[in-house]
Short mmCIF file of C-alpha atoms in Angstrom, two decimals:
data_model
loop_
_atom_site.label_atom_id
_atom_site.label_comp_id
_atom_site.label_asym_id
_atom_site.label_seq_id
_atom_site.Cartn_x
_atom_site.Cartn_y
_atom_site.Cartn_z
CA MET A 136 167.49 -48.57 -288.33
CA ARG A 137 169.57 -46.04 -286.43
CA ALA A 138 171.00 -44.80 -289.72
CA LEU A 139 167.41 -44.51 -291.33
CA ALA A 140 166.43 -42.60 -288.28
CA ILE A 141 169.32 -40.21 -288.45
CA ILE A 142 168.55 -39.69 -292.14
CA ALA A 143 164.99 -38.94 -291.46
CA LEU A 144 165.68 -36.44 -288.71
CA SER A 145 168.17 -34.66 -290.62
CA SER A 146 165.89 -34.43 -293.57
CA PHE A 147 163.17 -33.23 -291.14
CA TRP A 148 164.93 -30.24 -289.66
CA ALA A 149 166.36 -29.32 -293.01
CA THR A 150 162.73 -29.21 -294.41
CA ILE A 151 161.55 -27.29 -291.42
CA SER A 152 164.17 -24.56 -291.79
CA SER A 153 163.69 -24.39 -295.58
CA THR A 154 159.74 -24.46 -295.40
CA GLY A 155 159.50 -21.96 -292.41
CA ALA A 156 161.62 -19.40 -294.29
CA THR A 157 159.54 -19.41 -297.63
CA SER A 158 156.14 -20.41 -296.62
CA SER A 159 153.29 -18.13 -295.16
CA CYS A 160 151.34 -21.13 -293.87
CA SER A 161 150.82 -21.43 -290.22
CA PRO A 162 153.52 -23.13 -288.26
CA TYR A 163 151.27 -25.99 -287.32
CA SER A 164 150.44 -26.89 -291.12
CA THR A 165 154.06 -26.16 -291.81
CA LEU A 166 155.30 -28.72 -289.32
CA ARG A 167 152.85 -31.43 -290.39
CA GLU A 168 153.88 -31.17 -293.86
CA ALA A 169 157.63 -31.12 -292.93
CA ILE A 170 157.17 -34.33 -291.00
CA ARG A 171 155.48 -35.86 -294.01
CA SER A 172 158.21 -34.63 -296.50
CA ALA A 173 160.94 -35.93 -294.18
CA LEU A 174 159.38 -39.51 -294.21
CA GLN A 175 158.97 -39.57 -297.71
CA GLN A 176 162.59 -38.37 -298.35
CA SER A 177 163.85 -41.04 -295.97
CA ASN A 178 161.46 -43.81 -297.33
CA PRO A 179 160.27 -43.19 -300.88
CA THR A 180 157.82 -45.91 -300.72
CA PHE A 181 155.94 -44.04 -297.79
CA SER A 182 153.47 -42.04 -300.22
CA THR A 183 152.24 -45.26 -301.72
CA ILE A 184 152.03 -47.25 -298.50
CA PHE A 185 150.27 -44.47 -296.70
CA SER A 186 147.55 -43.14 -299.30
CA PRO A 187 144.58 -42.95 -297.13
CA SER A 188 140.94 -42.36 -298.56
CA LYS A 189 139.13 -38.97 -298.03
CA LEU A 190 137.03 -40.43 -295.16
CA GLU A 191 140.30 -41.90 -293.50
CA GLN A 192 142.09 -38.62 -293.74
CA GLU A 193 139.31 -36.63 -292.25
CA SER A 194 138.51 -39.37 -289.41
CA PHE A 195 142.35 -39.60 -288.60
CA VAL A 196 143.30 -38.02 -285.41
CA GLY A 197 147.03 -38.53 -284.64
CA PRO A 198 148.76 -38.64 -281.42
CA VAL A 199 150.32 -35.10 -282.02
CA GLU A 200 146.93 -33.51 -283.26
CA PRO A 201 145.93 -32.79 -279.47
CA VAL A 202 149.15 -31.10 -279.01
CA PHE A 203 148.89 -29.02 -282.00
CA ARG A 204 145.42 -27.79 -280.92
CA PHE A 205 146.64 -27.32 -277.37
CA VAL A 206 149.55 -25.07 -278.35
CA LYS A 207 147.51 -23.25 -280.70
CA PHE A 208 144.76 -22.60 -278.43
CA TRP A 209 147.19 -21.18 -275.72
CA THR A 210 149.49 -19.16 -278.24
CA ASN A 211 146.38 -17.18 -279.13
CA VAL A 212 144.49 -17.15 -275.88
CA GLY A 213 147.43 -17.07 -273.51
CA PRO A 214 148.28 -13.47 -274.39
CA ILE A 215 144.73 -12.25 -273.77
CA VAL A 216 144.44 -13.96 -270.34
CA LEU A 217 147.67 -12.35 -269.30
CA HIS A 218 146.40 -8.98 -270.31
CA TYR A 219 143.25 -9.45 -268.00
CA LYS A 220 145.16 -11.00 -265.20
CA PHE A 221 147.76 -8.08 -265.32
CA THR A 222 145.01 -5.49 -265.36
CA GLU A 223 143.33 -7.06 -262.45
CA VAL A 224 146.58 -6.96 -260.38
CA TRP A 225 147.08 -3.60 -261.45
CA PHE A 226 143.79 -2.49 -260.13
CA LYS A 227 144.31 -4.17 -256.50
CA VAL A 228 147.99 -2.87 -256.34
CA PHE A 229 147.47 0.80 -257.17
CA ASN A 230 143.86 0.94 -255.73
CA ILE A 231 142.59 2.24 -259.07
CA ASP A 232 139.19 4.20 -258.93
CA LEU A 233 136.14 2.04 -259.91
CA SER A 234 135.19 4.27 -262.85
CA VAL A 235 138.65 3.80 -264.28
CA ARG A 236 138.38 0.10 -263.65
CA HIS A 237 135.07 0.03 -265.54
CA GLU A 238 136.16 1.86 -268.51
CA SER A 239 139.58 -0.43 -268.69
CA TRP A 240 137.41 -3.59 -268.48
CA GLU A 241 135.00 -2.30 -271.24
CA ALA A 242 138.22 -1.46 -273.51
CA LEU A 243 139.57 -5.06 -272.99
CA HIS A 244 136.21 -6.62 -274.02
CA GLU A 245 135.89 -4.33 -277.00
CA LYS A 246 139.43 -5.35 -278.09
CA TYR A 247 139.35 -8.90 -277.67
CA ALA A 248 135.60 -10.18 -278.27
CA PRO A 249 136.05 -9.96 -281.94
CA ALA A 250 139.62 -11.61 -281.98
CA SER A 251 137.94 -14.39 -279.93
CA LEU A 252 135.41 -14.95 -282.51
CA GLN A 253 137.77 -15.26 -285.35
CA PHE A 254 139.89 -17.72 -283.20
CA ILE A 255 136.77 -19.85 -282.57
CA LEU A 256 135.85 -19.79 -286.24
CA ASP A 257 139.37 -21.06 -286.99
CA LEU A 258 139.49 -23.76 -284.40
CA LYS A 259 135.87 -24.68 -284.88
CA GLY A 260 134.46 -27.98 -283.27
CA LEU A 261 133.88 -27.71 -279.57
CA PHE A 262 134.89 -24.04 -279.39
CA VAL A 263 131.89 -23.35 -281.65
CA LYS A 264 129.56 -24.80 -279.15
CA ILE A 265 131.36 -22.92 -276.40
CA GLY A 266 130.92 -19.63 -278.15
CA GLN A 267 127.11 -20.44 -278.63
CA VAL A 268 126.62 -21.02 -274.97
CA MET A 269 128.54 -17.77 -274.01
CA SER A 270 126.32 -15.90 -276.53
CA SER A 271 123.16 -17.09 -274.58
CA ARG A 272 124.50 -16.13 -271.12
CA ALA A 273 124.49 -12.36 -270.96
CA ASP A 274 123.74 -12.66 -267.18
CA PHE A 275 127.41 -13.18 -266.63
CA VAL A 276 129.31 -12.99 -270.10
CA PRO A 277 130.46 -9.21 -271.15
CA ILE A 278 127.96 -7.82 -273.66
CA GLN A 279 130.87 -7.41 -276.04
CA TYR A 280 131.27 -11.16 -276.09
CA VAL A 281 127.72 -11.98 -276.18
CA ASP A 282 127.07 -9.69 -279.28
CA SER A 283 130.21 -11.02 -281.22
CA PHE A 284 129.42 -14.58 -280.53
CA ASN A 285 125.61 -14.14 -281.47
CA MET A 286 126.54 -14.90 -285.18
CA LEU A 287 127.59 -18.50 -284.01
CA GLN A 288 123.81 -19.46 -283.51
CA ASP A 289 123.11 -19.44 -287.10
CA SER A 290 126.05 -18.28 -289.23
CA VAL A 291 128.80 -20.96 -288.65
CA PRO A 292 130.57 -21.37 -292.10
CA SER A 293 129.85 -24.84 -293.54
CA TRP A 294 132.02 -27.40 -294.80
CA GLU A 295 132.61 -27.47 -298.74
CA SER A 296 129.86 -29.23 -300.32
CA GLY A 297 132.23 -31.53 -302.36
CA ARG A 298 134.05 -32.42 -299.25
CA VAL A 299 130.90 -33.55 -297.51
CA LYS A 300 129.67 -35.44 -300.52
CA GLU A 301 132.97 -37.50 -300.59
CA ILE A 302 132.51 -38.40 -296.97
CA VAL A 303 128.94 -39.55 -297.65
CA ARG A 304 129.87 -41.38 -300.76
CA GLU A 305 132.75 -43.24 -298.73
CA SER A 306 130.63 -44.05 -295.94
CA LEU A 307 127.79 -45.49 -298.13
CA ARG A 308 130.21 -47.67 -300.01
CA ASN A 309 132.36 -48.97 -297.05
CA ASN A 310 129.26 -49.49 -294.56
CA GLN A 311 126.25 -50.10 -296.89
CA LYS A 312 127.88 -51.52 -299.97
CA VAL A 313 125.99 -49.16 -302.17
CA ASN A 314 126.94 -46.10 -304.39
CA PHE A 315 126.06 -42.53 -303.68
CA GLU A 316 124.25 -42.14 -306.98
CA GLU A 317 122.02 -45.21 -306.03
CA VAL A 318 120.81 -43.51 -302.79
CA PHE A 319 120.48 -39.72 -303.77
CA GLU A 320 119.07 -38.16 -306.82
CA GLU A 321 119.88 -34.64 -305.31
CA PHE A 322 122.15 -33.69 -302.55
CA GLY A 323 122.13 -30.02 -302.13
CA GLU A 324 122.07 -26.77 -299.93
CA VAL A 325 123.32 -26.62 -296.32
CA LEU A 326 120.36 -26.34 -293.90
CA GLY A 327 122.30 -26.04 -290.71
CA SER A 328 125.75 -26.32 -289.39
CA PRO A 329 125.73 -27.64 -285.81
CA SER A 330 129.23 -27.90 -284.02
CA ILE A 331 129.47 -31.69 -284.60
CA GLY A 332 128.62 -31.59 -288.18
CA GLN A 333 126.06 -30.07 -290.68
CA VAL A 334 122.73 -30.89 -292.28
CA HIS A 335 121.94 -30.90 -296.06
CA ARG A 336 118.75 -30.97 -298.01
CA ALA A 337 118.74 -33.96 -300.27
CA LYS A 338 116.24 -36.16 -302.25
CA LEU A 339 116.41 -39.88 -302.45
CA THR A 340 116.23 -41.88 -305.74
CA PRO A 341 113.01 -43.71 -306.50
CA GLN A 342 114.62 -46.98 -305.32
CA TYR A 343 114.81 -45.49 -301.88
CA GLY A 344 111.44 -43.89 -301.90
CA GLY A 345 111.90 -40.56 -303.67
CA GLU A 346 111.37 -38.58 -300.83
CA ASN A 347 112.94 -35.24 -299.72
CA VAL A 348 114.82 -35.67 -296.82
CA ALA A 349 117.48 -33.86 -294.41
CA VAL A 350 120.75 -35.67 -294.13
CA LYS A 351 123.04 -34.98 -290.93
CA VAL A 352 126.57 -35.60 -291.86
CA MET A 353 128.55 -35.69 -288.38
CA HIS A 354 132.10 -34.51 -288.85
CA PRO A 355 134.52 -37.67 -288.84
CA ASN A 356 135.95 -38.40 -285.45
CA ALA A 357 134.21 -35.68 -283.78
CA ARG A 358 133.79 -37.52 -280.55
CA THR A 359 137.49 -37.90 -280.29
CA LYS A 360 138.33 -34.39 -281.13
CA PHE A 361 135.67 -33.13 -278.86
CA ARG A 362 137.00 -34.95 -275.96
CA ASN A 363 140.37 -33.43 -276.64
CA ASP A 364 139.08 -29.97 -277.05
CA PHE A 365 137.43 -30.34 -273.48
CA LYS A 366 140.72 -31.15 -271.94
CA VAL A 367 142.12 -27.98 -273.65
CA PHE A 368 139.32 -25.87 -272.41
CA ARG A 369 139.31 -27.31 -268.97
CA SER A 370 142.77 -25.97 -268.49
CA PHE A 371 141.60 -22.52 -269.73
CA CYS A 372 139.03 -22.57 -267.00
CA LYS A 373 141.27 -23.26 -264.22
CA VAL A 374 143.20 -20.33 -265.14
CA ALA A 375 140.69 -17.84 -266.23
CA LEU A 376 137.01 -18.97 -265.60
CA PRO A 377 137.15 -21.22 -262.33
CA GLY A 378 133.47 -20.64 -262.00
CA TRP A 379 132.73 -22.38 -265.03
CA ASP A 380 133.49 -25.82 -263.97
CA PRO A 381 129.75 -26.92 -263.39
CA ILE A 382 128.79 -25.61 -266.63
CA LEU A 383 131.73 -27.21 -268.46
CA LYS A 384 130.82 -30.75 -266.80
CA GLU A 385 127.13 -30.03 -267.83
CA LEU A 386 128.22 -29.17 -271.42
CA GLU A 387 130.16 -32.08 -271.67
CA LEU A 388 127.65 -34.61 -270.66
CA GLN A 389 125.20 -32.98 -273.04
CA MET A 390 127.64 -32.89 -276.08
CA MET A 391 128.84 -36.72 -275.46
CA THR A 392 125.06 -37.76 -275.62
CA GLU A 393 124.78 -36.15 -279.09
CA PHE A 394 127.10 -38.72 -280.42
CA ASN A 395 125.02 -41.61 -279.41
#
C-alpha cells in the first residue's frame, strides 16, 4: 500500500507539473484532472471501476469541492476587498477631502461591478441569488453594482438542453422506472433559469395526458452546494459586509425552504 501511495503521489506531482505548463484551463480544473490522471496511472482499473452516470457526476460533491470554491472565491474577491479596505484606510490616515473620497469610491464601483458580475456568472449557484438580491437593494448597494447585477433577474445563462435532458432521463429511469420518451413527446425551450435549477416547456405523451407543461429541473445536489456556498459568503460578510448578517440569515432560510 505504501509503495502504491508513493507511485500515485509521484505520478500526481508529475501530472500537475506537465499539465500546468501546457494547459490554458483554470488551475482548479487542471488540479482535478491531475488527481484523476494520477489515480488512473497508479491503478489502471480505476476508470472502469469508477465510471459514474451523468446524473451521478452532476450530483457528486466531493470533499475537496467546497475547498476549491472557497479558494476560487477568495482568489477573485480578495484583491477587490483589499483595494476597498486600503482606500478606506488611506482616507482616514490622510484625512482626504470628501469630494475626493466620493470620486474615488465611484471609480472603484465602476471598476469592480462588471468584474463581479462575470465572477458571479462563473460560480453560479448561490452567488446568482445573492446578485439578484443586491440588484434590488439600491437603498444601500452602489448603483454601479445594481445596474450590473440587474441582468441576473432574467438573463442568467441556462444549462445546455442536452445536459438537462440526460439528467431528467436518468432520474425518470432510476426513480420511476420509465423511459424519457414514454413521458415526454416534446421537451423544449427554457422558460426561466432560477438559481437552483431551470424551467423547460414540455409536452406530455398521450399516455400521460398529452398536456403542455412546465418542467422544473433542480440542479443536482443543489442543496449541498448552496450550504457550502453560504459558508463561503459568510466569511466574506465578516470581512467586507458585517451589516449583511441578518439579510444573509433570512436569505439562507428562504433558500433552504425552496428545496422542500
